[in-house]
Backbone as ProteinMPNN parsed JSONL, in Angstrom:
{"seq_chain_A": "XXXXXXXXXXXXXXXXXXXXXXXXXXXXXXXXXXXXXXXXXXXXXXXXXXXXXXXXXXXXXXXXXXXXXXXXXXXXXXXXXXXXXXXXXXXXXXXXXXXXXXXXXXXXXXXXXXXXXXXXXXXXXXXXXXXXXXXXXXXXXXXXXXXXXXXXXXXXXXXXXXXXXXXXXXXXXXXXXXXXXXXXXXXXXXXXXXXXXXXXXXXXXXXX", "coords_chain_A": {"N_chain_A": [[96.111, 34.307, 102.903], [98.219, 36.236, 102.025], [97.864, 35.898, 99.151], [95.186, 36.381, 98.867], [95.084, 39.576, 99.563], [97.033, 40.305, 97.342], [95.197, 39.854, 95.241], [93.358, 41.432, 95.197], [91.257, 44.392, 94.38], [92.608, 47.339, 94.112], [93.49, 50.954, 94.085], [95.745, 52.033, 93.849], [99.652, 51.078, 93.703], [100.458, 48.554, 95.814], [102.639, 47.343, 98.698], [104.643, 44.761, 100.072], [106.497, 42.635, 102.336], [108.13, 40.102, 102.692], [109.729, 38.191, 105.605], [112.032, 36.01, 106.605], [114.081, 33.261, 108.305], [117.214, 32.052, 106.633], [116.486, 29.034, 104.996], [113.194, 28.435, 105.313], [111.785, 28.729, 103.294], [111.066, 30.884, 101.499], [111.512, 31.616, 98.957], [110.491, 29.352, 97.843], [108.078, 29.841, 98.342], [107.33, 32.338, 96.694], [107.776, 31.191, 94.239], [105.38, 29.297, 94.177], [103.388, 31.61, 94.54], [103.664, 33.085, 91.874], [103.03, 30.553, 90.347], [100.421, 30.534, 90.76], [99.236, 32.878, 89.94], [99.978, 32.769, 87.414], [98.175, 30.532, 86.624], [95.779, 31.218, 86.944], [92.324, 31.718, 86.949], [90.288, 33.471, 87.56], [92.025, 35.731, 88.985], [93.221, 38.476, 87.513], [96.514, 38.919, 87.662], [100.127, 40.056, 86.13], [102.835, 38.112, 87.444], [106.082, 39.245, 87.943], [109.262, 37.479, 88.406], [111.853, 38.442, 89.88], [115.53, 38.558, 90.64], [117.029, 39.722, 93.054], [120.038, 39.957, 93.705], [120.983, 39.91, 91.214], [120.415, 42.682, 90.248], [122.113, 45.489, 89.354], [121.884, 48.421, 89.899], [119.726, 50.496, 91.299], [117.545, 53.647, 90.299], [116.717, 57.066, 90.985], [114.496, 56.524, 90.83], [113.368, 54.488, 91.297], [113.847, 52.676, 88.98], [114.853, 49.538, 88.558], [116.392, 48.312, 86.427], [115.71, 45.971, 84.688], [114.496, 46.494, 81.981], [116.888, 46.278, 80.738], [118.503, 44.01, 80.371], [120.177, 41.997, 78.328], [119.185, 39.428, 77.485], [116.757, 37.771, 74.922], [113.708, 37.805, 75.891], [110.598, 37.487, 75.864], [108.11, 37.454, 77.5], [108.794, 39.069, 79.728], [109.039, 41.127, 78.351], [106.715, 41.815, 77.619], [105.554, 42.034, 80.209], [106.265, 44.597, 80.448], [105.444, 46.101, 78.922], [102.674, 45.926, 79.625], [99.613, 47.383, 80.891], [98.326, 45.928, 82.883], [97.35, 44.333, 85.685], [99.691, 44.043, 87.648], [102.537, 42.501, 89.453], [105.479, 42.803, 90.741], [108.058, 40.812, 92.058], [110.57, 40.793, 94.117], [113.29, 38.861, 95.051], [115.396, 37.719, 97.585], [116.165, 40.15, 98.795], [118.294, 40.731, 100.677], [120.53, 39.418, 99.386], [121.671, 41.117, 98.185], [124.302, 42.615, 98.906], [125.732, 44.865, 98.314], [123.695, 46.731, 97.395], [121.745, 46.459, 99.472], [120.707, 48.409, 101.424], [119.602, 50.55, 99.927], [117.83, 49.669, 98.124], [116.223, 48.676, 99.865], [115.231, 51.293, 100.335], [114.55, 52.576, 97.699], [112.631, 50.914, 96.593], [110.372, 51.286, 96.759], [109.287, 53.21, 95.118], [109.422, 52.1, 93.239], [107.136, 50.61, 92.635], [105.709, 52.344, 91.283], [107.001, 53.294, 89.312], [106.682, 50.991, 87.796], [104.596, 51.094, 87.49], [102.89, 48.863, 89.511], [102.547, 46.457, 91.532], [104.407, 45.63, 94.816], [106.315, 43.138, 95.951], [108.786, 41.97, 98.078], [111.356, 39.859, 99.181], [113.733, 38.483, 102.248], [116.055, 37.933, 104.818], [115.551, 37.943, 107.949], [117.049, 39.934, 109.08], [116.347, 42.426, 107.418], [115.096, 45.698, 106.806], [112.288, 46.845, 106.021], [110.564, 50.118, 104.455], [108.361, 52.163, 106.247], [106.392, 52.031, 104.419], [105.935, 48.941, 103.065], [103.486, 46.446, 103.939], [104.921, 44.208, 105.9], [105.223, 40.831, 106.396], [105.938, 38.127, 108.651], [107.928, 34.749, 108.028], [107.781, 32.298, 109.218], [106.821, 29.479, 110.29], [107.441, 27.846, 108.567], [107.536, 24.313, 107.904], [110.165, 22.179, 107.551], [109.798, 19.842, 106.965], [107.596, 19.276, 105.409], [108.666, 20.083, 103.024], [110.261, 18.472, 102.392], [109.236, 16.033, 102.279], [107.354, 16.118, 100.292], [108.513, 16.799, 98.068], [109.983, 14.41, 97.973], [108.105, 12.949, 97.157], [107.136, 13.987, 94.663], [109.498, 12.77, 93.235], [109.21, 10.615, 93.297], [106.535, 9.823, 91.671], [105.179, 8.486, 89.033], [103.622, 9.74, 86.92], [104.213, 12.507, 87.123], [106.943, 12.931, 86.922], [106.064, 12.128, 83.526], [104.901, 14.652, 82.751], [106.247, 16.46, 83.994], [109.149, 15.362, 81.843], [107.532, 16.445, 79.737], [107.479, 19.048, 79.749], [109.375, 20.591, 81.464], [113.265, 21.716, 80.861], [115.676, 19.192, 81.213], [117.885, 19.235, 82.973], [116.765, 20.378, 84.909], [114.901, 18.818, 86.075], [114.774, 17.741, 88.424], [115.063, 19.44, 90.027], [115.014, 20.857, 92.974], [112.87, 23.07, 93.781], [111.42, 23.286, 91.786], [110.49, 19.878, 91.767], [108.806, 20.586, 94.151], [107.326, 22.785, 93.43], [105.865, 20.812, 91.075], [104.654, 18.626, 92.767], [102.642, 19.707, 94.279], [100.99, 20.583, 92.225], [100.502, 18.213, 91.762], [98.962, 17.672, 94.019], [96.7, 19.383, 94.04], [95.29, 18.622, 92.002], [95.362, 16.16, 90.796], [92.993, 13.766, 89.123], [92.733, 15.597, 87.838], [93.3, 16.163, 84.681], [92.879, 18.25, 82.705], [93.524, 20.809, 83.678], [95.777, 20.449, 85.243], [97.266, 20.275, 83.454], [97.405, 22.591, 82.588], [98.544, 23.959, 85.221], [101.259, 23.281, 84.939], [102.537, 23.553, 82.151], [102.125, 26.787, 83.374], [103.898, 26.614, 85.22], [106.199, 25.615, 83.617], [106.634, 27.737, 81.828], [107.23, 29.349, 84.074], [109.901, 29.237, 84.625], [111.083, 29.316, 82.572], [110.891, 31.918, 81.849], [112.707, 32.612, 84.045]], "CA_chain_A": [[95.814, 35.722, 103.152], [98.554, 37.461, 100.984], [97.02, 35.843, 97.743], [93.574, 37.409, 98.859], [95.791, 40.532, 99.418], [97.271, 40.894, 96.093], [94.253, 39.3, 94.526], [92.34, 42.308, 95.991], [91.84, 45.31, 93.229], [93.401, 48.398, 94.653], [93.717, 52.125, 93.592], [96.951, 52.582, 93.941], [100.208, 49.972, 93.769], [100.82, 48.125, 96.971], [103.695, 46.618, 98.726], [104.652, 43.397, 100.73], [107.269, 42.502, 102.219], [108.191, 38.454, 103.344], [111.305, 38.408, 106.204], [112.126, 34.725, 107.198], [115.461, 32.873, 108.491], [117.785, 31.23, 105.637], [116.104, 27.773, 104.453], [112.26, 28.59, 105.297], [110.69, 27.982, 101.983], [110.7, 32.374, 100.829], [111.556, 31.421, 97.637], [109.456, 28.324, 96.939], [106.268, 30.613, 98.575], [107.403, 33.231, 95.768], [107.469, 30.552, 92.489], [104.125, 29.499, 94.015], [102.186, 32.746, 93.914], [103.818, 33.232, 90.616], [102.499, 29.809, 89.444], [99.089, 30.523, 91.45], [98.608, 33.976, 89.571], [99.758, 32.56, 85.812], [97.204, 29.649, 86.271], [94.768, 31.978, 87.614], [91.339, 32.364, 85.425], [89.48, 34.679, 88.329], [92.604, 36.957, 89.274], [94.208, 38.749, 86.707], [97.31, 39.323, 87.828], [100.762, 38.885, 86.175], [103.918, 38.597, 88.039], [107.41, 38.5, 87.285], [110.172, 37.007, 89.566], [113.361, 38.819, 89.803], [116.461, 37.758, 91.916], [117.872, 40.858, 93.802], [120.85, 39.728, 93.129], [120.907, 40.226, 89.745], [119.982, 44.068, 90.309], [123.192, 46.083, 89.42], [121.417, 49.607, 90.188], [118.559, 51.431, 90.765], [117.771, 54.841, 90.39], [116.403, 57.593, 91.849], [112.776, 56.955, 90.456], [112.685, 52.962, 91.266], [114.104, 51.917, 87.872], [116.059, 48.844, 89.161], [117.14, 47.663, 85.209], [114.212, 44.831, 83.971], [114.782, 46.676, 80.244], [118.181, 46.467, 80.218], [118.521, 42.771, 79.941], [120.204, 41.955, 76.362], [118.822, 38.662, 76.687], [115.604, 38.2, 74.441], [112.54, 37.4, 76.759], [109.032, 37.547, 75.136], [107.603, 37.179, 78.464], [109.87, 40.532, 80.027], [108.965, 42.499, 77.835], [104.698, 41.795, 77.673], [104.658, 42.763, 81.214], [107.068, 45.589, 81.316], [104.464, 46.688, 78.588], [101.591, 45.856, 80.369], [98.973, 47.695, 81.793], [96.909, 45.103, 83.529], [97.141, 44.557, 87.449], [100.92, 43.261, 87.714], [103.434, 42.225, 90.396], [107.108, 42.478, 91.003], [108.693, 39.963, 92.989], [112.317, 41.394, 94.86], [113.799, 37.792, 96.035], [116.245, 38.06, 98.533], [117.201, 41.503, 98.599], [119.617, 40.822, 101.474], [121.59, 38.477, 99.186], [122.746, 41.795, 96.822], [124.697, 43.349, 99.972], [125.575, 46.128, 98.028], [122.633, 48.044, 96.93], [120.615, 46.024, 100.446], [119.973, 49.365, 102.282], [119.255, 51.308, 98.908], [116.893, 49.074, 97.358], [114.91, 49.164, 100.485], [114.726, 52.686, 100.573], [113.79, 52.926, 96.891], [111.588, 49.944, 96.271], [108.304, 51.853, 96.987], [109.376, 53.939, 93.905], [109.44, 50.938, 91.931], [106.186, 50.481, 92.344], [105.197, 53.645, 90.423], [108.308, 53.338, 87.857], [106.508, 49.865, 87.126], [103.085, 50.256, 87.341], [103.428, 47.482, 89.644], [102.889, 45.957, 93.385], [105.869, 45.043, 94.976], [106.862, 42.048, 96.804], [110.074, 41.57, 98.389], [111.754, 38.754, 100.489], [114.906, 38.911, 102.473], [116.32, 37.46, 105.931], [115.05, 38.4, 109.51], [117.853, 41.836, 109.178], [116.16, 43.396, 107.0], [114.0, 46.633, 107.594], [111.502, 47.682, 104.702], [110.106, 51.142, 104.766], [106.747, 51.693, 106.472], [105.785, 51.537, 103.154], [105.253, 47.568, 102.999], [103.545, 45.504, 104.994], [105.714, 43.078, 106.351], [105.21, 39.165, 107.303], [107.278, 37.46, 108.711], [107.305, 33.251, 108.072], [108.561, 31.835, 110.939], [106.344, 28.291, 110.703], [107.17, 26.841, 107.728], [108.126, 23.049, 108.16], [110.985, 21.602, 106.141], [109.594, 18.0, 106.941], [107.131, 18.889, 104.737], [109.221, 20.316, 102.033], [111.013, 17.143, 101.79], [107.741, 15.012, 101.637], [106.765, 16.977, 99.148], [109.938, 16.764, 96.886], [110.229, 13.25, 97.57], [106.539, 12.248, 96.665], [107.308, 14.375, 93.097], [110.628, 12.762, 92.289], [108.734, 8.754, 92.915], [105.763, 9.676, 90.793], [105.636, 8.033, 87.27], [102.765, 10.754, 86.175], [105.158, 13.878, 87.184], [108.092, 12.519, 85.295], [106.231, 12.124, 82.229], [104.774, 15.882, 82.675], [108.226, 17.236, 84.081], [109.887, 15.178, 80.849], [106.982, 16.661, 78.745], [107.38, 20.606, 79.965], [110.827, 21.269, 81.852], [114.278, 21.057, 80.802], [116.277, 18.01, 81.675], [118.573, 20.014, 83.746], [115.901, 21.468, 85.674], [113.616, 18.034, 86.46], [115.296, 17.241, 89.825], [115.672, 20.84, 91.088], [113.933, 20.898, 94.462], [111.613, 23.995, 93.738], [110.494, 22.58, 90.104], [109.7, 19.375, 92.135], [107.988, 21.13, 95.101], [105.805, 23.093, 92.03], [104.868, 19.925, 90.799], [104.146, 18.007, 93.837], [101.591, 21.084, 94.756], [100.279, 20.31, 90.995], [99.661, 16.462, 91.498], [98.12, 17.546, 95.195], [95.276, 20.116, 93.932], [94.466, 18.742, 90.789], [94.642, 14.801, 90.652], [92.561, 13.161, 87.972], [91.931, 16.629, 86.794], [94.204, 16.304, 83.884], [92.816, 19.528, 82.053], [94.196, 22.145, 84.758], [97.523, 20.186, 85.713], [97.924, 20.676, 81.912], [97.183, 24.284, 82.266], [99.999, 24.349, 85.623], [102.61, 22.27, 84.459], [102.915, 24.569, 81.699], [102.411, 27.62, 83.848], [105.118, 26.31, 85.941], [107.234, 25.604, 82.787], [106.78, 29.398, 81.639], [107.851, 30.343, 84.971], [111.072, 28.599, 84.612], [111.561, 29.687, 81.204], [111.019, 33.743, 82.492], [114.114, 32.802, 84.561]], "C_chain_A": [[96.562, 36.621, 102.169], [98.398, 36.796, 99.12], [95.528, 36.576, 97.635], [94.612, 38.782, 98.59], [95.818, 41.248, 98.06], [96.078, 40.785, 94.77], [93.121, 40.565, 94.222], [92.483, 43.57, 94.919], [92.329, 46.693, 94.659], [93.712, 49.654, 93.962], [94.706, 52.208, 93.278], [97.925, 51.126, 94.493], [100.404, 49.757, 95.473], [102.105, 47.428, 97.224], [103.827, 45.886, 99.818], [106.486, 43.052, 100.806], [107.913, 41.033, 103.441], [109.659, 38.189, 104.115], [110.726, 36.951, 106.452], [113.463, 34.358, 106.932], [115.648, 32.249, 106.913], [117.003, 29.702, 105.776], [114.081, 27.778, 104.955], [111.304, 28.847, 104.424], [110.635, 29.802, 101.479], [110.377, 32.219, 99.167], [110.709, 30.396, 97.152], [108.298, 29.478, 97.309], [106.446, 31.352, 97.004], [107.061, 32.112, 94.332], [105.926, 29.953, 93.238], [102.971, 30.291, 94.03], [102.588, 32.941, 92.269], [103.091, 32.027, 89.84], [100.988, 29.754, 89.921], [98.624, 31.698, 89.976], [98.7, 33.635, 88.232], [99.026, 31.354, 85.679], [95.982, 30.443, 86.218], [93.434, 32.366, 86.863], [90.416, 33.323, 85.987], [90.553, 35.474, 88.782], [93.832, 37.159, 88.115], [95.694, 39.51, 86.717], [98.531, 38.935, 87.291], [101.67, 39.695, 87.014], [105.166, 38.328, 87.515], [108.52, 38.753, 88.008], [111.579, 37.851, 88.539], [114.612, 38.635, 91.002], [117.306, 39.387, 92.364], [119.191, 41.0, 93.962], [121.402, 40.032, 91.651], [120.608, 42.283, 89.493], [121.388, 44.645, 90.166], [122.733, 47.583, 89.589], [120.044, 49.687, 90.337], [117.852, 52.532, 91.483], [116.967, 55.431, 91.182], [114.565, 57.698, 92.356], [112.657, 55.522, 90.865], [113.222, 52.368, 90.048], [115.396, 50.937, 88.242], [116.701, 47.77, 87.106], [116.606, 46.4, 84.4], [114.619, 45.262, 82.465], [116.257, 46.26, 80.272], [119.171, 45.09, 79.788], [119.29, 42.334, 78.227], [119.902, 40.325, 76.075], [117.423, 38.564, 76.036], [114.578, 37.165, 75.553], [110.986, 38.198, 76.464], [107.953, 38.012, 76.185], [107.909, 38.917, 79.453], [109.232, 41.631, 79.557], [107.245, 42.929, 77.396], [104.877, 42.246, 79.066], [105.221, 44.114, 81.422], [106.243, 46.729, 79.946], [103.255, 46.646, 78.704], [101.065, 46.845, 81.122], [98.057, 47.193, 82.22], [97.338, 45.459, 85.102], [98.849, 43.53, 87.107], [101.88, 43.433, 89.288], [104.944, 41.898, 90.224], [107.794, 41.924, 91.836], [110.235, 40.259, 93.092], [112.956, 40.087, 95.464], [114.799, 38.063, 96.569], [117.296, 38.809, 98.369], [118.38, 41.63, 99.576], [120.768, 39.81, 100.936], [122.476, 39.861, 97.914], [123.238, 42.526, 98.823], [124.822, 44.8, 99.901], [125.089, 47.301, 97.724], [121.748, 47.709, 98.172], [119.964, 47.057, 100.252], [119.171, 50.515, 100.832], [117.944, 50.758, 98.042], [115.624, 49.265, 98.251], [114.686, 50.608, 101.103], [114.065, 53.27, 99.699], [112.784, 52.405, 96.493], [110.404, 50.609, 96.173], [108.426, 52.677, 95.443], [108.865, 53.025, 93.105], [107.867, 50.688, 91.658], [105.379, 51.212, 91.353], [105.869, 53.658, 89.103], [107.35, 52.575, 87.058], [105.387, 49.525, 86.68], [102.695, 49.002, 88.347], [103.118, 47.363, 91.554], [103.873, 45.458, 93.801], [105.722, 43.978, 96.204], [108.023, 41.831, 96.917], [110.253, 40.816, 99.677], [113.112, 39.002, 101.229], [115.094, 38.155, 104.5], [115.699, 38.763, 107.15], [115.65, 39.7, 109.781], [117.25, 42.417, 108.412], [115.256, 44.407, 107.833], [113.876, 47.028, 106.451], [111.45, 48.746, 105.822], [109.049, 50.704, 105.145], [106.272, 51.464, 105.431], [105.21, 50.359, 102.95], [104.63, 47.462, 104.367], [104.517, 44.707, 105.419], [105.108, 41.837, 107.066], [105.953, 38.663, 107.389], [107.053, 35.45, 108.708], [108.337, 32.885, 108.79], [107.881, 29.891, 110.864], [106.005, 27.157, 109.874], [107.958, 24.97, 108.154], [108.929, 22.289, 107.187], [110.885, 20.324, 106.109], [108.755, 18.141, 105.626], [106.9, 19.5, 103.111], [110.139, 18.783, 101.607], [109.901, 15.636, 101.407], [107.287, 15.407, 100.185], [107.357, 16.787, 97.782], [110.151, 14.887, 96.626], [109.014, 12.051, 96.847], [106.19, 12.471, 95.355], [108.346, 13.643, 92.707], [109.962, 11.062, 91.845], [107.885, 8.978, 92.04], [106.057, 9.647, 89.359], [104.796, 8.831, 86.773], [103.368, 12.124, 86.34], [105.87, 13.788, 86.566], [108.047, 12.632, 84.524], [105.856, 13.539, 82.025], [105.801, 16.887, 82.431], [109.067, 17.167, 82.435], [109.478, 16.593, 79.673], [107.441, 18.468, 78.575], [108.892, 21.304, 80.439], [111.815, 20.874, 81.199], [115.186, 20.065, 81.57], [117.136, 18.321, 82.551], [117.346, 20.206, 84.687], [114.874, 20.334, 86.623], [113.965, 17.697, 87.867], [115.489, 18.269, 90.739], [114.81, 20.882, 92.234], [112.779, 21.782, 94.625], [110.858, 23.65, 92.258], [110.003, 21.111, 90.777], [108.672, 19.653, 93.406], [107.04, 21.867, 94.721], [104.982, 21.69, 91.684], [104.228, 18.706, 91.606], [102.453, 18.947, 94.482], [100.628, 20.893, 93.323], [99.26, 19.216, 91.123], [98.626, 16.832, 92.873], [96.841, 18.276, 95.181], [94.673, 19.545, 92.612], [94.494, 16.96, 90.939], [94.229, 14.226, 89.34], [92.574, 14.304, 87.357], [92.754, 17.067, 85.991], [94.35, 18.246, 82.927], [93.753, 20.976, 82.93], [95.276, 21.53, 84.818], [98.051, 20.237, 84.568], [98.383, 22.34, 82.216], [98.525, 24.472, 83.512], [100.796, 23.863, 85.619], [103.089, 23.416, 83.244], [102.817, 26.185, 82.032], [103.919, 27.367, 84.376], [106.859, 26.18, 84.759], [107.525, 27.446, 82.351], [107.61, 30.308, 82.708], [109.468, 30.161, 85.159], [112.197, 29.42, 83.704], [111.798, 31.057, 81.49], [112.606, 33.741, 82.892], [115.312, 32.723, 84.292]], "O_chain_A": [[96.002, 37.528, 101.554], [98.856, 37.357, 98.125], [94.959, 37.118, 96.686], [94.918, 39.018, 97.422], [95.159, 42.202, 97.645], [96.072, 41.405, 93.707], [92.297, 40.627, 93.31], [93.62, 43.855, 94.542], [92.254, 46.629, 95.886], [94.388, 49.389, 92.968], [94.797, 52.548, 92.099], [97.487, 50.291, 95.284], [100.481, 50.707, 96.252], [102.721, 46.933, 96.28], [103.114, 46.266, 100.747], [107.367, 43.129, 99.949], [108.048, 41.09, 104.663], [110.663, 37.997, 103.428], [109.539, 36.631, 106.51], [114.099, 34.717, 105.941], [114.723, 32.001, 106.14], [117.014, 29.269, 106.928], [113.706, 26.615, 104.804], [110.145, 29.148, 104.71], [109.624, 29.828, 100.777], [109.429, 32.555, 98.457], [110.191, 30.541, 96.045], [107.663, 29.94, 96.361], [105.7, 30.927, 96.122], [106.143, 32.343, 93.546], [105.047, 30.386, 92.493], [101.845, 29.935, 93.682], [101.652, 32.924, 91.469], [102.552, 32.314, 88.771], [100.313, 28.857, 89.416], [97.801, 31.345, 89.131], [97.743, 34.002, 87.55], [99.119, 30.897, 84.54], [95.178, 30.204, 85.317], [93.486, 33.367, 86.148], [89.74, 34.013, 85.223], [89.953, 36.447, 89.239], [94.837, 36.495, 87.857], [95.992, 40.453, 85.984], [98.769, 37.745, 87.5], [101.688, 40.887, 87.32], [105.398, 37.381, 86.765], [108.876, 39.894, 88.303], [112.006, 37.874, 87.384], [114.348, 38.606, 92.204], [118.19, 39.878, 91.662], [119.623, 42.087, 94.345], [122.536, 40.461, 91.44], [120.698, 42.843, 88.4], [122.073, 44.196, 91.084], [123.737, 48.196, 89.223], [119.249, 49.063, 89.635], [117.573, 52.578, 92.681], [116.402, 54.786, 92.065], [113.842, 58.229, 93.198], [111.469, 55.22, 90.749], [112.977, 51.163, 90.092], [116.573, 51.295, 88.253], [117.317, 46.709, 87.007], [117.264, 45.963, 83.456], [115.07, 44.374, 81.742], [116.508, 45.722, 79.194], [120.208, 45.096, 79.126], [118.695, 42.48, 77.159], [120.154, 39.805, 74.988], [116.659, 39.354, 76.59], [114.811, 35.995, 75.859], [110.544, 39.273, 76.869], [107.053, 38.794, 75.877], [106.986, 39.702, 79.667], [108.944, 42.705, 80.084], [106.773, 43.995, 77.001], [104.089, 43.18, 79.211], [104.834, 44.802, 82.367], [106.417, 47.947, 79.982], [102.581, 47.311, 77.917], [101.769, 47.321, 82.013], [96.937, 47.694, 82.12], [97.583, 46.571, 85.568], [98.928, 42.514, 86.416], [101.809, 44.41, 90.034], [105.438, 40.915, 89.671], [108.31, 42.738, 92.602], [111.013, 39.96, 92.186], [113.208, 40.275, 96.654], [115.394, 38.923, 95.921], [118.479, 38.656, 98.068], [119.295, 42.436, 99.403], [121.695, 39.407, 101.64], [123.417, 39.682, 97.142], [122.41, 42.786, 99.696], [124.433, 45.679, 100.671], [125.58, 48.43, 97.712], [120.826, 48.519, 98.264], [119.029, 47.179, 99.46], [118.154, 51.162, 101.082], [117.206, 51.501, 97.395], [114.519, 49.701, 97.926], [114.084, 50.904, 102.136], [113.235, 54.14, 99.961], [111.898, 53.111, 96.011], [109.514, 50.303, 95.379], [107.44, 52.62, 94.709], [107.916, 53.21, 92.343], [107.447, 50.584, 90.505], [104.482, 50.688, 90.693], [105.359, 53.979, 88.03], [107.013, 52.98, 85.946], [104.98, 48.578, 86.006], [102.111, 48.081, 87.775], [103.472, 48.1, 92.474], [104.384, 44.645, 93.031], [105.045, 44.142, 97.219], [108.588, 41.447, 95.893], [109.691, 40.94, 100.765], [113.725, 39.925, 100.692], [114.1, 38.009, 105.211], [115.529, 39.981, 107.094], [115.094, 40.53, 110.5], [117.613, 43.577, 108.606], [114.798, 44.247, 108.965], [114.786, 47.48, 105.757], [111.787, 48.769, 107.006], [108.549, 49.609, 104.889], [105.54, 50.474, 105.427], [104.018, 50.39, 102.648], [104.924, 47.992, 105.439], [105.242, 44.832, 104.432], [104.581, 41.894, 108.177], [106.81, 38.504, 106.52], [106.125, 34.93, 109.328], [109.525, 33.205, 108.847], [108.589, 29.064, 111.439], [105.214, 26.216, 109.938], [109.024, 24.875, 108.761], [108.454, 21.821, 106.151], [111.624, 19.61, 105.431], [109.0, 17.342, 104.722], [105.938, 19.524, 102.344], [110.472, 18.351, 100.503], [109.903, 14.699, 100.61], [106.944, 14.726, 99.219], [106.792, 16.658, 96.696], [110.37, 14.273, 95.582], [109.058, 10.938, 96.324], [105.381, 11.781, 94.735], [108.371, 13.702, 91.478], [110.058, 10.456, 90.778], [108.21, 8.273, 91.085], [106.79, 10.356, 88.67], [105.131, 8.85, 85.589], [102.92, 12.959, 85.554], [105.843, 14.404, 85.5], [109.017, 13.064, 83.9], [106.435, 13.975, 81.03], [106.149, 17.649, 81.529], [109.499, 18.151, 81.835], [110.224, 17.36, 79.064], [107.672, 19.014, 77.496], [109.413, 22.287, 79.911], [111.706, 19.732, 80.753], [115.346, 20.351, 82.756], [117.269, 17.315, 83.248], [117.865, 19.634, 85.645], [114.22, 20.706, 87.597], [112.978, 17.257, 88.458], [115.925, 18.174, 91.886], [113.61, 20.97, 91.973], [111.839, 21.504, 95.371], [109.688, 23.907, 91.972], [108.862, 20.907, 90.363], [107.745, 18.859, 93.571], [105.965, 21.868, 95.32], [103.794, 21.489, 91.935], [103.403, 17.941, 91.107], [101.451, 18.475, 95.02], [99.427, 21.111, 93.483], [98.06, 19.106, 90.873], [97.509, 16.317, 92.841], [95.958, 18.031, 96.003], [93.61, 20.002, 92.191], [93.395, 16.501, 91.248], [95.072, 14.185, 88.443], [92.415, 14.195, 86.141], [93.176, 18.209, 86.175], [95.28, 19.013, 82.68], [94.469, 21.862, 82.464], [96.126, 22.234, 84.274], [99.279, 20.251, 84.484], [99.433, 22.964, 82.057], [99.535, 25.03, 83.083], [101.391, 23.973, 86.691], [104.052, 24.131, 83.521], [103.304, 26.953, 81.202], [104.918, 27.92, 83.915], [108.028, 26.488, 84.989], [108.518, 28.122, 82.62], [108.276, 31.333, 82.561], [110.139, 30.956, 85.817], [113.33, 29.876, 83.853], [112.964, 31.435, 81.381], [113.496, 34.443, 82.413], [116.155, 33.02, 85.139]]}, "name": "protein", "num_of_chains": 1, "seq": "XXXXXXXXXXXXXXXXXXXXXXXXXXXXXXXXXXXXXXXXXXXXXXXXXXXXXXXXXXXXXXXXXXXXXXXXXXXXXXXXXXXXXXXXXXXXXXXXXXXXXXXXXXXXXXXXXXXXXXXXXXXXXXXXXXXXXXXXXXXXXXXXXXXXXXXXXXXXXXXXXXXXXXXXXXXXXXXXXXXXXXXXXXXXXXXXXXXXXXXXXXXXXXXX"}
């Protein structure tokens, strides 16, 4: 439903906002719309994951600091000059404590600063503005986050993908194998596309 959602064209930016307890998958859901929307050849949307954490201000207009970065990112700086249909992903804004209540008071700005739909995640305390929607995930199953992870780390055709696309650091991380477990499970023989998200999935890595 919130891939139809964002999928959906819209006048004007929208916003979303994902509450669920500590260890309920927020963050894997988030790198898989991100690797849903940069495979994507019918919705043109891009997005680009930011950790709320990482936010050291933002102002009075929504400008939470995306330019201000001094590292170089190719990727950063195409969407933050983009005017296509784009998305900003807020990951767990209750992990910056210090700007929490401020971010969700300005966030809706951001949307306008950015051009941009907003998505933000954050534990069961938070309170967006009416502004977002809010869902709350309450029914994810961590049995079958660990199936999942453990069915990517045995496969000898993920490995050589993983080898081929991620860094070596990165091939064992539990949300880079829970991407490519979700890879081998929609695509299969269909080498051409698990090409196409294996290297989405690497891009999304690389963003970070």
């Amino acid at each position: 439903q919130l891939i139809e959602e964002i999928g959906s064209p819209a006048e004007k930016p929208r916003m979303w906002a994902i509450k669920g307890n500590s260890g309920l998958g927020k963050t894997t859901l988030m790198l898989q719309l991100c690797i849903h929307f940069l495979k994507s050849r019918d919705e043109e949307i891009e997005p680009f994951f930011h950790k709320a954490r990482d936010i050291a201000e933002i102002d009075q207009f929504g400008d939470i600091g995306i330019n201000l970065s001094q590292e170089i990112d190719p990727y950063r700086e195409q969407w933050l000059a983009s005017r296509g249909r784009k998305l900003l992903i807020v990951d767990g804004i209750d992990e910056n404590t210090k700007l929490m209540n401020k971010l969700l008071d300005r966030l809706d700005k951001s949307s306008n600063f950015y051009h941009a739909d907003i998505l933000l995640t954050g534990r069961m305390n938070i309170s967006p503005s009416y502004s977002f929607q809010t869902y709350e995930l309450s029914n994810f199953d961590p049995d079958y986050l660990h199936q999942m992870i453990h069915r990517s780390s045995d496969n000898p055709v993920n490995r050589k993908w993983l080898k081929e696309f991620i860094p070596s650091e990165l091939q064992q991380h539990p949300l880079i194998l829970f991407g490519s477990a979700e890879i081998l499970s929609n695509h299969q023989d269909d080498f051409e596309n698990a090409d196409l998200s294996y290297r989405a999935l690497a891009e999304f890595v690389f963003t970070r």
